[in-house]
mmCIF file of C-alpha atoms in Angstrom:
data_model
loop_
_atom_site.group_PDB
_atom_site.id
_atom_site.type_symbol
_atom_site.label_atom_id
_atom_site.label_comp_id
_atom_site.label_asym_id
_atom_site.label_seq_id
_atom_site.Cartn_x
_atom_site.Cartn_y
_atom_site.Cartn_z
ATOM 1 C CA GLY A 1 17.837 6.948 -4.197
ATOM 2 C CA SER A 2 16.642 9.373 -1.716
ATOM 3 C CA TYR A 3 17.872 12.321 0.664
ATOM 4 C CA SER A 4 16.499 13.925 3.841
ATOM 5 C CA GLU A 5 16.224 17.348 5.146
ATOM 6 C CA GLY A 6 15.501 18.303 8.771
ATOM 7 C CA GLU A 7 15.837 16.237 11.978
ATOM 8 C CA TYR A 8 13.961 12.873 11.972
ATOM 9 C CA GLY A 9 11.121 12.993 14.499
ATOM 10 C CA SER A 10 10.586 16.737 14.030
ATOM 11 C CA THR A 11 7.855 18.551 12.128
ATOM 12 C CA GLU A 12 10.635 19.753 9.604
ATOM 13 C CA PHE A 13 11.884 16.172 8.417
ATOM 14 C CA ARG A 14 11.333 15.380 4.877
ATOM 15 C CA LEU A 15 12.501 12.537 2.740
ATOM 16 C CA TYR A 16 12.713 13.099 -0.911
ATOM 17 C CA ALA A 17 13.131 10.597 -3.772
ATOM 18 C CA THR A 18 15.946 10.992 -6.402
ATOM 19 C CA LYS A 19 16.509 9.680 -9.806
ATOM 20 C CA GLU A 20 19.782 10.196 -11.651
ATOM 21 C CA GLY A 21 20.746 12.881 -9.230
ATOM 22 C CA GLN A 22 17.414 14.749 -9.620
ATOM 23 C CA THR A 23 14.701 15.086 -7.067
ATOM 24 C CA VAL A 24 11.490 13.312 -8.268
ATOM 25 C CA GLY A 25 8.151 12.808 -6.515
ATOM 26 C CA TRP A 26 7.250 9.609 -4.610
ATOM 27 C CA TRP A 27 3.698 10.130 -5.696
ATOM 28 C CA HIS A 28 3.857 11.284 -9.330
ATOM 29 C CA SER A 29 7.071 10.323 -10.724
ATOM 30 C CA ILE A 30 7.250 6.549 -10.043
ATOM 31 C CA PRO A 31 4.950 4.335 -12.195
ATOM 32 C CA PHE A 32 2.589 2.186 -10.247
ATOM 33 C CA VAL A 33 3.154 -0.890 -12.400
ATOM 34 C CA THR A 34 6.692 -2.439 -12.838
ATOM 35 C CA ALA A 35 8.112 -3.702 -16.017
ATOM 36 C CA SER A 36 7.393 -7.177 -15.076
ATOM 37 C CA ASN A 37 3.703 -6.531 -14.136
ATOM 38 C CA GLY A 38 4.157 -6.245 -10.454
ATOM 39 C CA LEU A 39 3.369 -3.075 -8.436
ATOM 40 C CA ASN A 40 5.798 -0.494 -7.141
ATOM 41 C CA PHE A 41 5.562 0.035 -3.369
ATOM 42 C CA VAL A 42 6.817 2.955 -1.441
ATOM 43 C CA CYS A 43 7.615 2.124 2.242
ATOM 44 C CA GLU A 44 6.500 4.967 4.571
ATOM 45 C CA ILE A 45 6.332 3.201 7.881
ATOM 46 C CA PRO A 46 8.654 0.352 8.699
ATOM 47 C CA LYS A 47 7.287 -2.570 10.657
ATOM 48 C CA GLY A 48 7.759 -2.142 14.442
ATOM 49 C CA THR A 49 7.761 1.725 14.264
ATOM 50 C CA THR A 50 5.088 4.154 15.604
ATOM 51 C CA ALA A 51 5.842 7.449 13.736
ATOM 52 C CA LYS A 52 3.024 8.205 11.268
ATOM 53 C CA MET A 53 5.119 8.971 8.130
ATOM 54 C CA GLU A 54 3.403 9.510 4.842
ATOM 55 C CA VAL A 55 3.960 10.965 1.407
ATOM 56 C CA ASN A 56 2.897 14.538 1.677
ATOM 57 C CA THR A 57 0.459 15.166 -1.167
ATOM 58 C CA LYS A 58 0.315 18.915 -0.673
ATOM 59 C CA GLU A 59 4.005 19.795 -0.882
ATOM 60 C CA ALA A 60 6.052 20.106 -4.049
ATOM 61 C CA GLY A 61 8.093 17.064 -4.568
ATOM 62 C CA ASN A 62 5.662 15.088 -2.444
ATOM 63 C CA PRO A 63 8.408 14.162 0.183
ATOM 64 C CA ILE A 64 7.700 11.600 3.019
ATOM 65 C CA ALA A 65 6.962 13.562 6.253
ATOM 66 C CA GLN A 66 5.487 12.814 9.575
ATOM 67 C CA ASP A 67 1.816 13.627 9.977
ATOM 68 C CA VAL A 68 1.250 16.484 12.420
ATOM 69 C CA LYS A 69 -1.598 16.808 14.910
ATOM 70 C CA LYS A 70 -2.064 19.879 17.057
ATOM 71 C CA GLY A 71 1.434 21.110 16.008
ATOM 72 C CA ALA A 72 3.172 17.922 17.137
ATOM 73 C CA PRO A 73 4.568 15.011 15.143
ATOM 74 C CA ARG A 74 2.032 12.162 15.228
ATOM 75 C CA HIS A 75 2.536 8.617 16.466
ATOM 76 C CA TYR A 76 0.445 5.523 16.671
ATOM 77 C CA GLY A 77 -0.385 4.251 20.039
ATOM 78 C CA ILE A 78 0.900 0.765 19.117
ATOM 79 C CA LYS A 79 3.770 -0.311 16.782
ATOM 80 C CA ALA A 80 2.962 -0.922 13.080
ATOM 81 C CA ALA A 81 2.283 -4.684 12.773
ATOM 82 C CA PHE A 82 3.479 -4.640 9.117
ATOM 83 C CA ASN A 83 5.402 -2.385 6.629
ATOM 84 C CA TYR A 84 3.021 0.349 5.679
ATOM 85 C CA GLY A 85 3.276 2.351 2.517
ATOM 86 C CA CYS A 86 1.625 3.278 -0.624
ATOM 87 C CA ILE A 87 1.299 2.521 -4.330
ATOM 88 C CA PRO A 88 2.442 5.588 -6.469
ATOM 89 C CA GLN A 89 0.292 7.292 -9.042
ATOM 90 C CA THR A 90 -2.929 6.038 -7.478
ATOM 91 C CA TYR A 91 -5.625 8.263 -5.966
ATOM 92 C CA GLU A 92 -8.792 7.579 -4.012
ATOM 93 C CA ASN A 93 -11.167 10.190 -5.455
ATOM 94 C CA PRO A 94 -12.832 12.388 -2.760
ATOM 95 C CA GLU A 95 -15.457 13.811 -5.245
ATOM 96 C CA GLU A 96 -17.081 10.496 -6.230
ATOM 97 C CA VAL A 97 -19.035 8.257 -3.958
ATOM 98 C CA ASP A 98 -17.402 4.785 -4.105
ATOM 99 C CA PRO A 99 -19.819 2.392 -5.796
ATOM 100 C CA ASN A 100 -18.331 -0.732 -4.109
ATOM 101 C CA VAL A 101 -19.497 0.052 -0.470
ATOM 102 C CA ASP A 102 -22.915 -0.096 0.891
ATOM 103 C CA ILE A 103 -22.961 3.286 2.484
ATOM 104 C CA ARG A 104 -22.458 6.721 0.966
ATOM 105 C CA ALA A 105 -18.752 7.415 1.293
ATOM 106 C CA LEU A 106 -16.158 9.294 -0.663
ATOM 107 C CA GLY A 107 -12.438 8.536 -1.257
ATOM 108 C CA ASP A 108 -9.950 10.057 0.992
ATOM 109 C CA GLY A 109 -7.826 11.869 -1.540
ATOM 110 C CA ASP A 110 -4.676 10.009 -0.783
ATOM 111 C CA PRO A 111 -2.696 7.467 -2.677
ATOM 112 C CA LEU A 112 -3.684 3.762 -2.155
ATOM 113 C CA ASP A 113 -2.389 2.497 1.158
ATOM 114 C CA ALA A 114 -0.418 -0.773 0.906
ATOM 115 C CA VAL A 115 0.333 -3.277 3.680
ATOM 116 C CA GLU A 116 3.387 -5.405 3.124
ATOM 117 C CA LEU A 117 3.214 -8.580 4.778
ATOM 118 C CA SER A 118 6.653 -10.009 5.242
ATOM 119 C CA ASP A 119 8.118 -10.456 8.654
ATOM 120 C CA GLU A 120 11.232 -8.276 8.113
ATOM 121 C CA PRO A 121 11.074 -4.400 8.508
ATOM 122 C CA ILE A 122 11.600 -2.404 5.283
ATOM 123 C CA GLU A 123 13.537 0.810 5.484
ATOM 124 C CA MET A 124 11.516 4.013 5.106
ATOM 125 C CA GLY A 125 11.860 5.330 1.573
ATOM 126 C CA THR A 126 12.560 1.997 0.056
ATOM 127 C CA LEU A 127 10.990 1.500 -3.381
ATOM 128 C CA GLY A 128 10.376 -2.039 -4.311
ATOM 129 C CA GLU A 129 8.285 -4.369 -6.277
ATOM 130 C CA VAL A 130 5.438 -6.242 -4.677
ATOM 131 C CA ILE A 131 2.726 -8.576 -5.519
ATOM 132 C CA PRO A 132 -0.999 -7.998 -4.722
ATOM 133 C CA VAL A 133 -2.619 -10.582 -2.338
ATOM 134 C CA GLY A 134 -5.917 -9.120 -1.201
ATOM 135 C CA VAL A 135 -7.615 -5.957 -0.110
ATOM 136 C CA LEU A 136 -9.512 -4.648 2.964
ATOM 137 C CA CYS A 137 -11.950 -1.677 2.877
ATOM 138 C CA LEU A 138 -12.328 0.499 5.882
ATOM 139 C CA ILE A 139 -14.674 3.333 6.592
ATOM 140 C CA ASP A 140 -12.571 5.986 8.456
ATOM 141 C CA GLU A 141 -14.314 9.223 9.647
ATOM 142 C CA GLY A 142 -16.752 8.714 6.965
ATOM 143 C CA GLU A 143 -14.361 8.127 4.080
ATOM 144 C CA VAL A 144 -13.572 5.115 2.039
ATOM 145 C CA ASP A 145 -9.959 3.968 2.907
ATOM 146 C CA TRP A 146 -8.821 0.895 0.952
ATOM 147 C CA LYS A 147 -5.876 -1.208 2.183
ATOM 148 C CA LEU A 148 -4.058 -3.250 -0.398
ATOM 149 C CA PHE A 149 -2.247 -6.285 1.022
ATOM 150 C CA VAL A 150 0.884 -7.071 -0.813
ATOM 151 C CA LEU A 151 4.060 -9.196 -0.476
ATOM 152 C CA ARG A 152 7.442 -8.153 -1.723
ATOM 153 C CA ALA A 153 8.272 -9.901 -5.069
ATOM 154 C CA ASP A 154 11.571 -11.454 -3.777
ATOM 155 C CA HIS A 155 9.847 -13.169 -0.801
ATOM 156 C CA PRO A 156 10.298 -17.000 -0.703
ATOM 157 C CA LEU A 157 6.529 -17.519 -0.668
ATOM 158 C CA VAL A 158 6.246 -15.684 -3.982
ATOM 159 C CA GLU A 159 8.909 -17.812 -5.589
ATOM 160 C CA LYS A 160 7.241 -21.039 -4.160
ATOM 161 C CA LYS A 161 3.879 -20.031 -5.727
ATOM 162 C CA ARG A 162 5.514 -18.994 -8.912
ATOM 163 C CA ARG A 163 7.130 -22.334 -9.336
ATOM 164 C CA GLU A 164 3.831 -24.200 -8.447
ATOM 165 C CA LYS A 165 2.054 -22.253 -11.314
ATOM 166 C CA GLU A 166 4.968 -23.038 -13.643
ATOM 167 C CA VAL A 167 4.514 -26.660 -12.921
ATOM 168 C CA SER A 168 0.757 -26.390 -13.543
ATOM 169 C CA ARG A 169 1.519 -24.841 -16.863
ATOM 170 C CA GLY A 170 3.508 -27.868 -17.876
ATOM 171 C CA GLY A 171 6.855 -26.433 -16.937
ATOM 172 C CA HIS A 172 6.906 -23.666 -19.506
ATOM 173 C CA ARG A 173 8.937 -20.548 -18.548
ATOM 174 C CA THR A 174 8.690 -17.213 -19.833
ATOM 175 C CA SER A 175 11.608 -15.100 -20.978
ATOM 176 C CA SER A 176 11.832 -13.440 -17.674
ATOM 177 C CA THR A 177 12.653 -15.069 -14.222
ATOM 178 C CA SER A 178 10.855 -12.392 -12.285
ATOM 179 C CA PRO A 179 8.218 -13.858 -9.965
ATOM 180 C CA SER A 180 5.747 -11.260 -10.874
ATOM 181 C CA THR A 181 5.910 -12.365 -14.584
ATOM 182 C CA PHE A 182 3.105 -14.706 -13.471
ATOM 183 C CA LYS A 183 0.040 -12.593 -13.026
ATOM 184 C CA ALA A 184 -2.469 -12.811 -10.232
ATOM 185 C CA PRO A 185 -4.207 -14.811 -8.832
ATOM 186 C CA TYR A 186 -1.336 -17.102 -8.106
ATOM 187 C CA LEU A 187 -0.862 -15.741 -4.503
ATOM 188 C CA THR A 188 -3.889 -15.252 -2.244
ATOM 189 C CA LEU A 189 -4.720 -14.426 1.373
ATOM 190 C CA ASP A 190 -5.074 -18.045 2.019
ATOM 191 C CA ASP A 191 -1.478 -18.679 1.007
ATOM 192 C CA VAL A 192 -0.434 -15.815 3.308
ATOM 193 C CA GLU A 193 -2.436 -17.288 6.191
ATOM 194 C CA GLU A 194 -0.897 -20.691 5.670
ATOM 195 C CA HIS A 195 2.668 -19.319 5.579
ATOM 196 C CA PHE A 196 2.131 -16.718 8.290
ATOM 197 C CA PRO A 197 -0.457 -18.312 10.694
ATOM 198 C CA GLY A 198 -2.389 -15.603 12.678
ATOM 199 C CA LYS A 199 -0.939 -12.673 10.772
ATOM 200 C CA MET A 200 -4.094 -11.579 8.957
ATOM 201 C CA SER A 201 -6.168 -11.622 12.170
ATOM 202 C CA ALA A 202 -3.480 -9.526 13.952
ATOM 203 C CA ILE A 203 -3.493 -7.011 11.132
ATOM 204 C CA ARG A 204 -7.253 -6.787 11.051
ATOM 205 C CA GLU A 205 -7.229 -6.191 14.828
ATOM 206 C CA TRP A 206 -4.432 -3.554 14.480
ATOM 207 C CA PHE A 207 -6.720 -1.525 11.957
ATOM 208 C CA ARG A 208 -9.731 -1.982 14.291
ATOM 209 C CA THR A 209 -8.104 -0.691 17.371
ATOM 210 C CA TYR A 210 -5.074 1.491 16.684
ATOM 211 C CA LYS A 211 -7.061 4.785 16.904
ATOM 212 C CA VAL A 212 -9.084 3.843 20.065
ATOM 213 C CA GLY A 213 -6.231 4.960 22.452
ATOM 214 C CA ASN A 214 -6.592 8.514 20.974
ATOM 215 C CA GLY A 215 -10.196 8.532 22.154
ATOM 216 C CA MET A 216 -11.556 7.527 18.681
ATOM 217 C CA ALA A 217 -14.092 4.826 17.737
ATOM 218 C CA HIS A 218 -13.251 1.472 16.408
ATOM 219 C CA ARG A 219 -12.912 1.494 12.661
ATOM 220 C CA HIS A 220 -15.691 -0.055 10.486
ATOM 221 C CA PHE A 221 -14.644 -2.996 8.069
ATOM 222 C CA VAL A 222 -16.678 -3.094 4.839
ATOM 223 C CA TYR A 223 -14.812 -5.814 2.754
ATOM 224 C CA LEU A 224 -11.971 -8.262 3.146
ATOM 225 C CA LEU A 225 -11.454 -9.864 -0.231
ATOM 226 C CA PRO A 226 -9.244 -12.949 -0.673
ATOM 227 C CA SER A 227 -8.606 -12.720 -4.367
ATOM 228 C CA LEU A 228 -7.457 -9.996 -6.614
ATOM 229 C CA CYS A 229 -8.180 -11.441 -10.026
ATOM 230 C CA LEU A 230 -10.541 -8.814 -11.187
ATOM 231 C CA PHE A 231 -8.456 -6.076 -9.517
ATOM 232 C CA TYR A 232 -5.181 -7.267 -11.255
ATOM 233 C CA THR A 233 -6.507 -7.703 -14.618
ATOM 234 C CA SER A 234 -8.040 -4.471 -14.729
ATOM 235 C CA PHE A 235 -5.228 -2.431 -13.216
ATOM 236 C CA SER A 236 -3.943 -0.794 -16.357
ATOM 237 C CA SER A 237 -5.701 2.385 -16.181
ATOM 238 C CA SER A 238 -8.552 2.499 -13.700
ATOM 239 C CA CYS A 239 -10.123 -0.224 -11.510
ATOM 240 C CA PRO A 240 -13.946 -0.816 -11.471
ATOM 241 C CA LEU A 241 -13.717 -3.089 -8.492
ATOM 242 C CA PHE A 242 -11.732 -0.677 -6.297
ATOM 243 C CA HIS A 243 -12.526 3.038 -6.619
ATOM 244 C CA PHE A 244 -8.989 4.532 -7.153
ATOM 245 C CA GLN A 245 -7.326 5.642 -10.307
ATOM 246 C CA PRO A 246 -4.201 7.070 -11.832
ATOM 247 C CA LEU A 247 -3.944 10.734 -10.677
ATOM 248 C CA PRO A 248 -5.958 13.298 -12.855
ATOM 249 C CA ALA A 249 -3.638 15.737 -14.535
ATOM 250 C CA ASN A 250 -4.782 18.767 -12.649
ATOM 251 C CA LEU A 251 -3.504 17.166 -9.418
ATOM 252 C CA VAL A 252 0.088 16.738 -10.585
ATOM 253 C CA LEU A 253 2.387 18.759 -8.553
ATOM 254 C CA ARG A 254 6.006 19.561 -9.570
#
């Protein structure tokens, strides 16, 4: 569950996560892997909105709040073309050079950003299971900024691909009926492009241009990877392919 404080659209607005009536942190208190081997996704910015909402990593409780620039709530110049959020308990290390990019760049110190690809807007503060699809690496103001592409686990495309994999395994089912029981790579960016023609090009263009209206340069793309086999199989503690990791103990806030 969740509850809010302050007026939405103001610098005082905060959205807190709750569990069993107690306030918990969106960043620290929610596991990044689900019981059925999917990933947990926290929606910060619903598709079609402009308010730049994000998990506040510097405040106790890590509430979702609107980013502030020059004392005013920040908005994108164009509407979000997807549901934008993060994967809890992940961290792009700002003290280490990312070995996966060809320029010297540090992590941005934030949770891993996640781009949820379904057509329907997801309400801010929604916590749900998603399936990883691909990844995009950006360099933003000299920092590495990975974007993980995901699709909600209950999407019909996920169920379709789950069934196809089941057939390829000779019709054997596991004890769980969850789509994410079948680990990656059973869903790829090619599948997404076939199901949502033009979506990936539109999202790449959004990331390339959304800051230009604020007088900033186009963003530099480093990688767009269509498969997450290595990522998914090595996601249990830290990920050698993508330079983010579970939070170090000394960064845990109450």
